[in-house]
mmCIF file of C-alpha atoms in Angstrom:
data_model
loop_
_atom_site.group_PDB
_atom_site.id
_atom_site.type_symbol
_atom_site.label_atom_id
_atom_site.label_comp_id
_atom_site.label_asym_id
_atom_site.label_seq_id
_atom_site.Cartn_x
_atom_site.Cartn_y
_atom_site.Cartn_z
ATOM 1 C CA MET Q 16 19.729 -121.645 30.514
ATOM 2 C CA LYS Q 17 22.099 -119.517 32.622
ATOM 3 C CA ALA Q 18 19.505 -119.367 35.408
ATOM 4 C CA ILE Q 19 19.247 -123.175 35.429
ATOM 5 C CA GLU Q 20 23.029 -123.523 35.535
ATOM 6 C CA ALA Q 21 23.250 -121.043 38.416
ATOM 7 C CA LEU Q 22 20.540 -122.940 40.292
ATOM 8 C CA SER Q 23 22.337 -126.251 39.804
ATOM 9 C CA ARG Q 24 25.569 -124.737 41.160
ATOM 10 C CA ALA Q 25 23.730 -123.357 44.182
ATOM 11 C CA MET Q 26 22.189 -126.764 44.999
ATOM 12 C CA THR Q 27 25.461 -128.681 45.113
ATOM 13 C CA SER Q 28 26.007 -130.336 48.499
ATOM 14 C CA GLU Q 29 29.170 -130.463 50.561
ATOM 15 C CA ALA Q 30 30.601 -133.040 52.940
ATOM 16 C CA THR Q 31 33.162 -133.092 55.724
ATOM 17 C CA ILE Q 32 35.838 -135.746 55.214
ATOM 18 C CA ILE Q 33 39.175 -136.845 56.615
ATOM 19 C CA ARG Q 34 41.675 -137.418 53.803
ATOM 20 C CA ASN Q 35 45.376 -138.073 54.405
ATOM 21 C CA GLY Q 36 44.817 -137.355 58.082
ATOM 22 C CA GLU Q 37 43.451 -133.874 57.372
ATOM 23 C CA LYS Q 38 39.897 -132.761 58.027
ATOM 24 C CA LYS Q 39 38.423 -130.762 55.142
ATOM 25 C CA ARG Q 40 35.133 -129.620 53.638
ATOM 26 C CA ILE Q 41 34.727 -130.505 49.950
ATOM 27 C CA GLN Q 42 32.041 -130.797 47.286
ATOM 28 C CA ALA Q 43 30.149 -134.088 47.400
ATOM 29 C CA VAL Q 44 31.077 -134.797 43.761
ATOM 30 C CA GLN Q 45 34.760 -134.850 44.751
ATOM 31 C CA ILE Q 46 34.354 -137.747 47.172
ATOM 32 C CA VAL Q 47 36.080 -141.006 46.192
ATOM 33 C CA PRO Q 48 35.841 -144.544 47.620
ATOM 34 C CA GLY Q 49 37.967 -144.865 50.738
ATOM 35 C CA ASP Q 50 37.307 -141.372 52.073
ATOM 36 C CA LEU Q 51 36.331 -141.095 55.725
ATOM 37 C CA VAL Q 52 33.123 -139.024 55.934
ATOM 38 C CA LEU Q 53 31.945 -137.282 59.107
ATOM 39 C CA LEU Q 54 28.185 -137.131 59.666
ATOM 40 C CA GLN Q 55 26.173 -134.972 62.036
ATOM 41 C CA SER Q 56 22.558 -133.942 62.451
ATOM 42 C CA GLY Q 57 21.220 -132.112 59.384
ATOM 43 C CA ASP Q 58 23.756 -133.531 56.922
ATOM 44 C CA LYS Q 59 22.857 -135.201 53.646
ATOM 45 C CA VAL Q 60 24.759 -138.445 53.190
ATOM 46 C CA PRO Q 61 26.974 -137.849 50.102
ATOM 47 C CA ALA Q 62 27.666 -141.510 49.209
ATOM 48 C CA ASP Q 63 27.126 -145.051 50.418
ATOM 49 C CA LEU Q 64 29.070 -145.410 53.677
ATOM 50 C CA ARG Q 65 30.084 -148.305 55.904
ATOM 51 C CA LEU Q 66 29.692 -146.870 59.389
ATOM 52 C CA ILE Q 67 32.650 -147.372 61.731
ATOM 53 C CA GLN Q 68 31.567 -145.043 64.528
ATOM 54 C CA THR Q 69 28.098 -143.916 65.657
ATOM 55 C CA ARG Q 70 26.765 -141.836 68.500
ATOM 56 C CA GLU Q 71 22.971 -141.950 68.692
ATOM 57 C CA LEU Q 72 22.972 -141.728 64.890
ATOM 58 C CA GLN Q 73 19.544 -141.728 63.238
ATOM 59 C CA ILE Q 74 19.024 -141.386 59.478
ATOM 60 C CA ASP Q 75 15.850 -140.733 57.502
ATOM 61 C CA GLU Q 76 15.862 -143.315 54.685
ATOM 62 C CA SER Q 77 12.350 -142.613 53.394
ATOM 63 C CA ALA Q 78 13.700 -141.570 49.980
ATOM 64 C CA LEU Q 79 15.266 -145.014 49.563
ATOM 65 C CA THR Q 80 13.170 -147.515 51.522
ATOM 66 C CA GLY Q 81 9.899 -145.641 52.100
ATOM 67 C CA GLU Q 82 10.266 -146.009 55.871
ATOM 68 C CA SER Q 83 8.875 -142.834 57.412
ATOM 69 C CA VAL Q 84 10.547 -143.238 60.812
ATOM 70 C CA PRO Q 85 14.302 -142.479 61.088
ATOM 71 C CA VAL Q 86 16.485 -145.574 61.416
ATOM 72 C CA GLN Q 87 18.798 -146.049 64.391
ATOM 73 C CA LYS Q 88 22.290 -146.848 63.073
ATOM 74 C CA GLU Q 89 25.069 -148.935 64.593
ATOM 75 C CA LYS Q 90 28.579 -150.050 63.652
ATOM 76 C CA ALA Q 91 28.162 -153.783 64.317
ATOM 77 C CA VAL Q 92 28.993 -156.396 61.672
ATOM 78 C CA LEU Q 93 25.821 -157.722 60.020
ATOM 79 C CA ASN Q 94 25.037 -160.458 57.513
ATOM 80 C CA SER Q 95 25.756 -159.440 53.916
ATOM 81 C CA ASP Q 96 22.479 -160.920 52.612
ATOM 82 C CA MET Q 97 20.244 -158.604 54.677
ATOM 83 C CA ALA Q 98 17.736 -156.315 52.984
ATOM 84 C CA ILE Q 99 18.633 -152.655 52.527
ATOM 85 C CA GLY Q 100 16.268 -151.508 55.242
ATOM 86 C CA ASP Q 101 17.910 -153.854 57.776
ATOM 87 C CA ARG Q 102 21.514 -152.837 57.077
ATOM 88 C CA ARG Q 103 21.866 -150.619 60.121
ATOM 89 C CA ASN Q 104 25.642 -150.373 59.738
ATOM 90 C CA MET Q 105 25.281 -148.601 56.371
ATOM 91 C CA ALA Q 106 24.426 -145.009 55.439
ATOM 92 C CA TYR Q 107 23.118 -144.523 51.918
ATOM 93 C CA SER Q 108 23.478 -141.637 49.517
ATOM 94 C CA SER Q 109 20.719 -138.969 49.460
ATOM 95 C CA THR Q 110 19.433 -139.917 52.925
ATOM 96 C CA LEU Q 111 19.324 -137.328 55.734
ATOM 97 C CA VAL Q 112 20.861 -137.435 59.203
ATOM 98 C CA THR Q 113 18.150 -136.461 61.681
ATOM 99 C CA PHE Q 114 19.933 -137.054 64.980
ATOM 100 C CA GLY Q 115 23.350 -137.846 66.409
ATOM 101 C CA SER Q 116 26.698 -138.151 64.667
ATOM 102 C CA GLY Q 117 28.906 -140.779 63.105
ATOM 103 C CA ARG Q 118 31.749 -141.669 60.769
ATOM 104 C CA GLY Q 119 31.773 -143.908 57.733
ATOM 105 C CA ILE Q 120 34.048 -145.063 54.935
ATOM 106 C CA VAL Q 121 32.873 -144.464 51.366
ATOM 107 C CA VAL Q 122 32.186 -147.776 49.620
ATOM 108 C CA ALA Q 123 30.219 -146.565 46.571
ATOM 109 C CA ILE Q 124 29.680 -143.307 44.687
ATOM 110 C CA GLY Q 125 27.585 -142.091 41.738
ATOM 111 C CA ASP Q 126 25.668 -144.756 39.851
ATOM 112 C CA SER Q 127 27.224 -147.468 42.010
ATOM 113 C CA THR Q 128 25.215 -146.322 45.044
ATOM 114 C CA GLU Q 129 21.830 -147.816 45.870
ATOM 115 C CA ILE Q 130 20.003 -144.633 44.862
ATOM 116 C CA GLY Q 131 22.106 -144.493 41.667
ATOM 117 C CA ARG Q 132 21.008 -148.005 40.719
ATOM 118 C CA ILE Q 133 17.395 -147.004 41.207
ATOM 119 C CA ASN Q 134 17.906 -143.979 38.940
ATOM 120 C CA LYS Q 135 19.440 -146.183 36.252
ATOM 121 C CA LEU Q 136 16.519 -148.590 36.413
ATOM 122 C CA ILE Q 137 14.045 -145.710 36.093
ATOM 123 C CA ALA Q 138 15.950 -144.243 33.129
ATOM 124 C CA ALA Q 139 16.000 -147.634 31.389
ATOM 125 C CA THR Q 140 12.252 -148.153 31.757
ATOM 126 C CA ASP Q 141 10.401 -148.313 28.448
ATOM 127 C CA VAL Q 142 7.576 -145.816 27.980
ATOM 128 C CA LEU Q 143 4.474 -147.879 27.243
ATOM 129 C CA GLU Q 144 1.973 -146.586 24.735
ATOM 130 C CA THR Q 145 -1.677 -146.444 25.677
ATOM 131 C CA PRO Q 146 -4.334 -147.873 23.337
ATOM 132 C CA LEU Q 147 -5.248 -144.338 22.293
ATOM 133 C CA THR Q 148 -1.685 -143.309 21.423
ATOM 134 C CA ARG Q 149 -1.193 -146.546 19.461
ATOM 135 C CA LYS Q 150 -4.357 -145.905 17.451
ATOM 136 C CA ILE Q 151 -3.315 -142.308 16.776
ATOM 137 C CA HIS Q 152 0.127 -143.503 15.687
ATOM 138 C CA ASP Q 153 -1.372 -146.078 13.307
ATOM 139 C CA PHE Q 154 -3.869 -143.550 11.962
ATOM 140 C CA SER Q 155 -1.084 -141.010 11.402
ATOM 141 C CA GLY Q 156 0.913 -143.565 9.412
ATOM 142 C CA ILE Q 157 -2.049 -144.438 7.187
ATOM 143 C CA LEU Q 158 -2.876 -140.760 6.695
ATOM 144 C CA LEU Q 159 0.743 -139.963 5.772
ATOM 145 C CA TYR Q 160 0.859 -142.572 3.033
ATOM 146 C CA ALA Q 161 -2.570 -141.494 1.742
ATOM 147 C CA ILE Q 162 -1.520 -137.830 1.509
ATOM 148 C CA LEU Q 163 1.759 -138.710 -0.236
ATOM 149 C CA ALA Q 164 -0.119 -140.912 -2.705
ATOM 150 C CA MET Q 165 -2.635 -138.163 -3.453
ATOM 151 C CA ALA Q 166 0.153 -135.593 -3.916
ATOM 152 C CA ALA Q 167 2.048 -137.934 -6.247
ATOM 153 C CA PHE Q 168 -1.137 -138.677 -8.214
ATOM 154 C CA THR Q 169 -1.796 -134.937 -8.602
ATOM 155 C CA PHE Q 170 1.774 -134.380 -9.825
ATOM 156 C CA VAL Q 171 1.439 -137.185 -12.435
ATOM 157 C CA ILE Q 172 -1.911 -135.861 -13.694
ATOM 158 C CA GLY Q 173 -0.352 -132.426 -14.116
ATOM 159 C CA LEU Q 174 2.501 -133.869 -16.156
ATOM 160 C CA VAL Q 175 0.089 -135.790 -18.381
ATOM 161 C CA ARG Q 176 -1.892 -132.612 -19.024
ATOM 162 C CA GLY Q 177 1.324 -130.752 -19.895
ATOM 163 C CA GLN Q 178 1.122 -128.114 -17.139
ATOM 164 C CA ASP Q 179 4.095 -126.134 -15.896
ATOM 165 C CA LEU Q 180 6.312 -128.050 -13.427
ATOM 166 C CA VAL Q 181 6.327 -125.211 -10.905
ATOM 167 C CA ASP Q 182 2.547 -125.003 -10.942
ATOM 168 C CA ILE Q 183 2.238 -128.777 -10.610
ATOM 169 C CA PHE Q 184 4.658 -128.840 -7.647
ATOM 170 C CA MET Q 185 2.871 -125.983 -5.868
ATOM 171 C CA ALA Q 186 -0.499 -127.688 -6.373
ATOM 172 C CA SER Q 187 0.827 -130.994 -4.985
ATOM 173 C CA VAL Q 188 2.346 -129.297 -1.931
ATOM 174 C CA ALA Q 189 -0.862 -127.312 -1.317
ATOM 175 C CA LEU Q 190 -2.899 -130.539 -1.494
ATOM 176 C CA ALA Q 191 -0.565 -132.288 0.964
ATOM 177 C CA VAL Q 192 -0.653 -129.381 3.418
ATOM 178 C CA GLY Q 193 -4.411 -128.980 3.157
ATOM 179 C CA ALA Q 194 -5.042 -132.675 3.780
ATOM 180 C CA ILE Q 195 -3.162 -132.692 7.097
ATOM 181 C CA PRO Q 196 -5.733 -132.709 9.973
ATOM 182 C CA GLU Q 197 -4.230 -129.842 11.956
ATOM 183 C CA GLY Q 198 -7.153 -129.721 14.367
ATOM 184 C CA LEU Q 199 -6.860 -133.412 15.340
ATOM 185 C CA PRO Q 200 -4.259 -132.945 18.152
ATOM 186 C CA ALA Q 201 -6.213 -130.032 19.598
ATOM 187 C CA ALA Q 202 -9.474 -131.988 19.493
ATOM 188 C CA ILE Q 203 -7.887 -134.995 21.208
ATOM 189 C CA THR Q 204 -6.270 -132.794 23.873
ATOM 190 C CA ILE Q 205 -9.546 -131.024 24.631
ATOM 191 C CA THR Q 206 -11.414 -134.322 24.851
ATOM 192 C CA LEU Q 207 -8.845 -135.800 27.238
ATOM 193 C CA ALA Q 208 -8.796 -132.591 29.299
ATOM 194 C CA ILE Q 209 -12.528 -132.880 29.798
ATOM 195 C CA GLY Q 210 -11.995 -136.432 31.047
ATOM 196 C CA VAL Q 211 -9.272 -135.250 33.461
ATOM 197 C CA SER Q 212 -11.617 -132.551 34.795
ATOM 198 C CA ARG Q 213 -14.359 -135.103 35.434
ATOM 199 C CA MET Q 214 -11.899 -137.437 37.156
ATOM 200 C CA ALA Q 215 -10.659 -134.579 39.366
ATOM 201 C CA LYS Q 216 -14.217 -133.993 40.569
ATOM 202 C CA ARG Q 217 -14.159 -137.628 41.750
ATOM 203 C CA ASN Q 218 -10.891 -137.068 43.667
ATOM 204 C CA ALA Q 219 -8.712 -138.806 41.053
ATOM 205 C CA ILE Q 220 -5.779 -136.714 39.808
ATOM 206 C CA ILE Q 221 -4.398 -137.694 36.374
ATOM 207 C CA ARG Q 222 -0.816 -136.634 35.631
ATOM 208 C CA LYS Q 223 -0.748 -137.580 31.939
ATOM 209 C CA LEU Q 224 -3.727 -136.956 29.665
ATOM 210 C CA PRO Q 225 -3.591 -140.294 27.751
ATOM 211 C CA ALA Q 226 -3.935 -142.111 31.081
ATOM 212 C CA VAL Q 227 -7.606 -141.087 31.169
ATOM 213 C CA GLU Q 228 -8.409 -143.297 28.197
ATOM 214 C CA THR Q 229 -6.326 -146.159 29.635
ATOM 215 C CA LEU Q 230 -8.059 -145.929 32.994
ATOM 216 C CA GLY Q 231 -11.434 -145.952 31.292
ATOM 217 C CA SER Q 232 -10.652 -149.255 29.568
ATOM 218 C CA THR Q 233 -9.192 -150.914 32.697
ATOM 219 C CA MET Q 234 -11.061 -153.947 34.008
ATOM 220 C CA ILE Q 235 -8.842 -154.972 36.975
ATOM 221 C CA ILE Q 236 -6.509 -152.800 39.100
ATOM 222 C CA CYS Q 237 -3.778 -154.529 41.159
ATOM 223 C CA SER Q 238 -2.110 -152.439 43.869
ATOM 224 C CA ASP Q 239 0.852 -153.119 46.132
ATOM 225 C CA LYS Q 240 0.158 -152.374 49.800
ATOM 226 C CA THR Q 241 3.596 -150.818 50.428
ATOM 227 C CA GLY Q 242 3.644 -147.030 50.490
ATOM 228 C CA THR Q 243 0.265 -145.873 49.244
ATOM 229 C CA LEU Q 244 -1.840 -148.115 51.485
ATOM 230 C CA THR Q 245 0.405 -148.085 54.548
ATOM 231 C CA GLN Q 246 -1.072 -145.925 57.318
ATOM 232 C CA ASN Q 247 2.139 -145.728 59.389
ATOM 233 C CA GLN Q 248 0.309 -147.143 62.399
ATOM 234 C CA MET Q 249 1.822 -149.758 64.679
ATOM 235 C CA THR Q 250 -0.285 -152.449 66.340
ATOM 236 C CA VAL Q 251 0.546 -154.731 69.246
ATOM 237 C CA GLN Q 252 -0.632 -158.207 68.277
ATOM 238 C CA ASP Q 253 1.048 -160.483 70.828
ATOM 239 C CA ILE Q 254 2.050 -160.083 74.473
ATOM 240 C CA VAL Q 255 4.156 -162.497 76.538
ATOM 241 C CA ALA Q 256 3.711 -161.981 80.283
ATOM 242 C CA GLY Q 257 4.562 -164.368 83.102
ATOM 243 C CA GLY Q 258 5.429 -167.103 80.613
ATOM 244 C CA HIS Q 259 2.016 -166.943 78.941
ATOM 245 C CA ARG Q 260 1.111 -165.573 75.520
ATOM 246 C CA TYR Q 261 -1.894 -163.373 74.760
ATOM 247 C CA ALA Q 262 -3.285 -162.173 71.444
ATOM 248 C CA ILE Q 263 -4.734 -158.693 70.880
ATOM 249 C CA SER Q 264 -7.352 -158.067 68.213
ATOM 250 C CA GLY Q 265 -7.894 -154.843 66.311
ATOM 251 C CA VAL Q 266 -5.571 -152.790 64.137
ATOM 252 C CA GLY Q 267 -4.333 -149.228 64.074
ATOM 253 C CA TYR Q 268 -4.782 -146.664 66.812
ATOM 254 C CA HIS Q 269 -8.471 -147.345 67.448
ATOM 255 C CA ALA Q 270 -8.917 -148.751 70.936
ATOM 256 C CA GLU Q 271 -11.300 -151.374 69.615
ATOM 257 C CA GLY Q 272 -10.278 -154.930 70.370
ATOM 258 C CA LYS Q 273 -9.740 -157.325 73.228
ATOM 259 C CA ILE Q 274 -7.005 -159.401 74.781
ATOM 260 C CA THR Q 275 -7.528 -163.149 74.513
ATOM 261 C CA PRO Q 276 -5.369 -165.786 76.243
ATOM 262 C CA GLY Q 277 -3.593 -168.386 74.165
ATOM 263 C CA GLU Q 278 -3.582 -172.119 74.731
ATOM 264 C CA ASN Q 279 -2.798 -173.084 78.356
ATOM 265 C CA SER Q 280 -2.640 -169.408 79.382
ATOM 266 C CA PHE Q 281 -4.227 -167.733 82.399
ATOM 267 C CA ASP Q 282 -7.327 -165.630 82.091
ATOM 268 C CA THR Q 283 -6.458 -161.965 81.574
ATOM 269 C CA THR Q 284 -7.882 -161.012 84.982
ATOM 270 C CA ALA Q 285 -5.754 -163.608 86.807
ATOM 271 C CA ASN Q 286 -2.363 -162.786 85.291
ATOM 272 C CA MET Q 287 -0.916 -159.931 87.353
ATOM 273 C CA SER Q 288 2.203 -159.878 85.190
ATOM 274 C CA LEU Q 289 0.047 -159.023 82.187
ATOM 275 C CA HIS Q 290 -1.466 -156.011 83.920
ATOM 276 C CA ALA Q 291 1.934 -154.844 85.160
ATOM 277 C CA LEU Q 292 3.195 -155.162 81.608
ATOM 278 C CA LEU Q 293 0.351 -153.067 80.203
ATOM 279 C CA LYS Q 294 0.869 -150.409 82.860
ATOM 280 C CA ALA Q 295 4.562 -150.296 82.043
ATOM 281 C CA GLY Q 296 3.851 -149.738 78.358
ATOM 282 C CA LEU Q 297 1.359 -146.992 79.215
ATOM 283 C CA LEU Q 298 3.322 -145.119 81.880
ATOM 284 C CA CYS Q 299 6.865 -145.624 80.574
ATOM 285 C CA ASN Q 300 5.875 -143.632 77.522
ATOM 286 C CA ASP Q 301 6.403 -140.110 76.162
ATOM 287 C CA SER Q 302 3.835 -140.240 73.355
ATOM 288 C CA THR Q 303 0.192 -139.176 73.443
ATOM 289 C CA LEU Q 304 -2.869 -140.463 71.610
ATOM 290 C CA LYS Q 305 -5.299 -137.836 70.325
ATOM 291 C CA ARG Q 306 -8.570 -138.017 68.423
ATOM 292 C CA ASP Q 307 -8.757 -136.135 65.127
ATOM 293 C CA GLY Q 308 -12.370 -136.342 63.969
ATOM 294 C CA GLU Q 309 -13.065 -139.971 63.138
ATOM 295 C CA ARG Q 310 -9.390 -140.902 63.313
ATOM 296 C CA TRP Q 311 -6.832 -141.318 66.071
ATOM 297 C CA ARG Q 312 -3.315 -140.011 65.717
ATOM 298 C CA VAL Q 313 -0.176 -140.352 67.815
ATOM 299 C CA GLU Q 314 2.049 -137.454 68.750
ATOM 300 C CA GLY Q 315 5.401 -139.134 69.203
ATOM 301 C CA ASP Q 316 6.880 -142.510 68.345
ATOM 302 C CA PRO Q 317 4.459 -144.904 66.545
ATOM 303 C CA THR Q 318 5.666 -147.866 68.611
ATOM 304 C CA GLU Q 319 4.907 -146.071 71.856
ATOM 305 C CA GLY Q 320 1.495 -145.216 70.433
ATOM 306 C CA ALA Q 321 0.862 -148.926 69.920
ATOM 307 C CA LEU Q 322 1.677 -149.576 73.591
ATOM 308 C CA ILE Q 323 -0.856 -146.942 74.654
ATOM 309 C CA VAL Q 324 -3.578 -148.520 72.515
ATOM 310 C CA SER Q 325 -2.848 -152.026 73.852
ATOM 311 C CA ALA Q 326 -3.339 -150.790 77.425
ATOM 312 C CA MET Q 327 -6.539 -148.956 76.452
ATOM 313 C CA LYS Q 328 -7.938 -152.221 75.062
ATOM 314 C CA ALA Q 329 -7.527 -153.678 78.553
ATOM 315 C CA GLY Q 330 -9.556 -150.800 80.027
ATOM 316 C CA TYR Q 331 -6.738 -148.618 81.352
ATOM 317 C CA ASP Q 332 -6.935 -144.823 81.220
ATOM 318 C CA LEU Q 333 -3.688 -142.867 81.024
ATOM 319 C CA ASN Q 334 -5.000 -139.855 82.940
ATOM 320 C CA VAL Q 335 -6.246 -142.022 85.798
ATOM 321 C CA LEU Q 336 -2.993 -143.981 86.049
ATOM 322 C CA GLU Q 337 -0.905 -140.814 85.986
ATOM 323 C CA GLN Q 338 -2.887 -139.510 88.966
ATOM 324 C CA GLU Q 339 -2.573 -142.797 90.844
ATOM 325 C CA MET Q 340 1.146 -143.217 90.078
ATOM 326 C CA PRO Q 341 2.655 -139.832 89.185
ATOM 327 C CA ARG Q 342 6.030 -139.869 87.450
ATOM 328 C CA LEU Q 343 8.955 -138.783 89.627
ATOM 329 C CA ASP Q 344 11.890 -139.168 87.273
ATOM 330 C CA THR Q 345 12.805 -140.431 83.808
ATOM 331 C CA ILE Q 346 15.775 -142.071 82.152
ATOM 332 C CA PRO Q 347 15.222 -141.251 78.457
ATOM 333 C CA PHE Q 348 15.956 -143.743 75.720
ATOM 334 C CA GLU Q 349 19.562 -143.744 74.498
ATOM 335 C CA SER Q 350 21.096 -145.992 71.862
ATOM 336 C CA ALA Q 351 23.909 -146.908 74.266
ATOM 337 C CA ARG Q 352 21.438 -148.124 76.905
ATOM 338 C CA GLN Q 353 18.722 -149.458 74.582
ATOM 339 C CA TYR Q 354 15.994 -148.828 77.161
ATOM 340 C CA MET Q 355 13.811 -146.167 78.775
ATOM 341 C CA ALA Q 356 12.902 -146.067 82.452
ATOM 342 C CA THR Q 357 10.390 -144.071 84.523
ATOM 343 C CA LEU Q 358 10.042 -143.882 88.307
ATOM 344 C CA HIS Q 359 6.553 -143.629 89.828
ATOM 345 C CA ASP Q 360 5.124 -142.945 93.271
ATOM 346 C CA GLN Q 361 2.452 -145.444 94.355
ATOM 347 C CA GLY Q 362 1.402 -143.424 97.383
ATOM 348 C CA GLU Q 363 2.316 -143.081 101.022
ATOM 349 C CA GLY Q 364 3.622 -146.251 102.623
ATOM 350 C CA LYS Q 365 4.121 -148.027 99.289
ATOM 351 C CA PRO Q 366 7.423 -148.609 97.486
ATOM 352 C CA ARG Q 367 8.221 -146.559 94.454
ATOM 353 C CA LEU Q 368 7.900 -148.400 91.184
ATOM 354 C CA LEU Q 369 10.401 -148.386 88.334
ATOM 355 C CA PHE Q 370 9.070 -149.285 84.871
ATOM 356 C CA VAL Q 371 11.548 -150.189 82.148
ATOM 357 C CA LYS Q 372 11.001 -150.904 78.497
ATOM 358 C CA GLY Q 373 13.599 -151.733 75.872
ATOM 359 C CA SER Q 374 15.691 -154.424 74.259
ATOM 360 C CA MET Q 375 18.558 -154.577 76.785
ATOM 361 C CA ILE Q 376 17.599 -154.665 80.465
ATOM 362 C CA THR Q 377 20.514 -155.459 82.785
ATOM 363 C CA PRO Q 378 20.814 -155.903 86.561
ATOM 364 C CA SER Q 379 23.111 -152.846 86.654
ATOM 365 C CA LEU Q 380 20.178 -150.544 85.890
ATOM 366 C CA PRO Q 381 20.949 -147.067 87.321
ATOM 367 C CA VAL Q 382 18.403 -145.921 89.877
ATOM 368 C CA PRO Q 383 17.751 -142.185 90.457
ATOM 369 C CA SER Q 384 19.406 -140.886 93.600
ATOM 370 C CA HIS Q 385 16.188 -139.825 95.317
ATOM 371 C CA VAL Q 386 14.803 -143.378 95.446
ATOM 372 C CA ARG Q 387 14.757 -144.167 99.195
ATOM 373 C CA SER Q 388 12.445 -147.167 99.286
ATOM 374 C CA GLY Q 389 12.268 -150.435 97.414
ATOM 375 C CA PHE Q 390 11.482 -150.601 93.737
ATOM 376 C CA ALA Q 391 10.322 -153.143 91.183
ATOM 377 C CA VAL Q 392 11.525 -153.537 87.628
ATOM 378 C CA THR Q 393 8.923 -154.561 85.059
ATOM 379 C CA PRO Q 394 10.475 -155.558 81.706
ATOM 380 C CA VAL Q 395 8.313 -155.126 78.630
ATOM 381 C CA HIS Q 396 8.230 -157.809 75.944
ATOM 382 C CA ILE Q 397 5.847 -156.636 73.238
ATOM 383 C CA ILE Q 398 5.972 -157.777 69.615
ATOM 384 C CA PRO Q 399 4.745 -154.948 67.336
ATOM 385 C CA GLU Q 400 3.758 -155.403 63.717
ATOM 386 C CA ARG Q 401 2.851 -152.878 61.047
ATOM 387 C CA CYS Q 402 -0.746 -152.717 59.888
#
């Protein structure tokens, strides 16, 4: 018990706050609503916060929303009816800061936080009995009454025969104890353990033994796609280029699929804007796509991986393009700019090309100082969806 208490004291988290104009480091349990909490990379958010200042702040909310990619936070005012995963101006308790820094005002603590409400719902969940446990419970009740009746009948017979009360009582107790099936729990446990072992050989891990019997009597299994069936792979499904829309078939990171024009759209070979768009998504990119046996995996951002795959479906090869248009300089993605830019050399006598991708592309785009010839800006408008 003392070891558990010492461990719990060692695992208490701390937070940096500003209270009464003074910056201090306190235990997370001492935080109250209204405190101003300072966040930086590596911190665990101690309570639900309304962010008032952010600087490239990214928070891993997988423990709360299941989203595996860190969420970019901002301080803007958002609609109050938005889902938890879309509230980018909030930082929630038990989530982890993976990048940047920020400040937020405590709006909820303890059970009032979003993670606290989840814990209360889990604690209030009724434990359902399996058919096997219900049958054992009913059998135990019948057996109890039968043993008590037999013990009482033995006691009455002893009184009628005029035996000593102590002897009669001892005989009744011995009968009751002897009638209890002490080996029944062990036999049931062994039987269920054998079932768990057989299920494990079929790659099915059972956490609770009675679940084996329940699974064996199941006719239909309904599963939610969120979490267990999500592969964390992004897929480009639609492209808008030159005022025309194109659909891309295929899912995941397999480069199997084709680009088909929509209604009243140019053929894919005739739309030069489409090809410039695909090149921009492929070259203005810091991720790589690698084959792992029968699967493909992305080293880097999943969205950038989707852009690579979309260009591969059009027949482009990253290695070939990098040799034809080597990268000269890069403006990395920043939350303040909301875009990434790369400068490429098209060869002698040709202007250098500037590819830009992002959500905010402005005419005041900074150009690297060594650009001495003309350049072209290719904005990327790609609509990704999870598969």
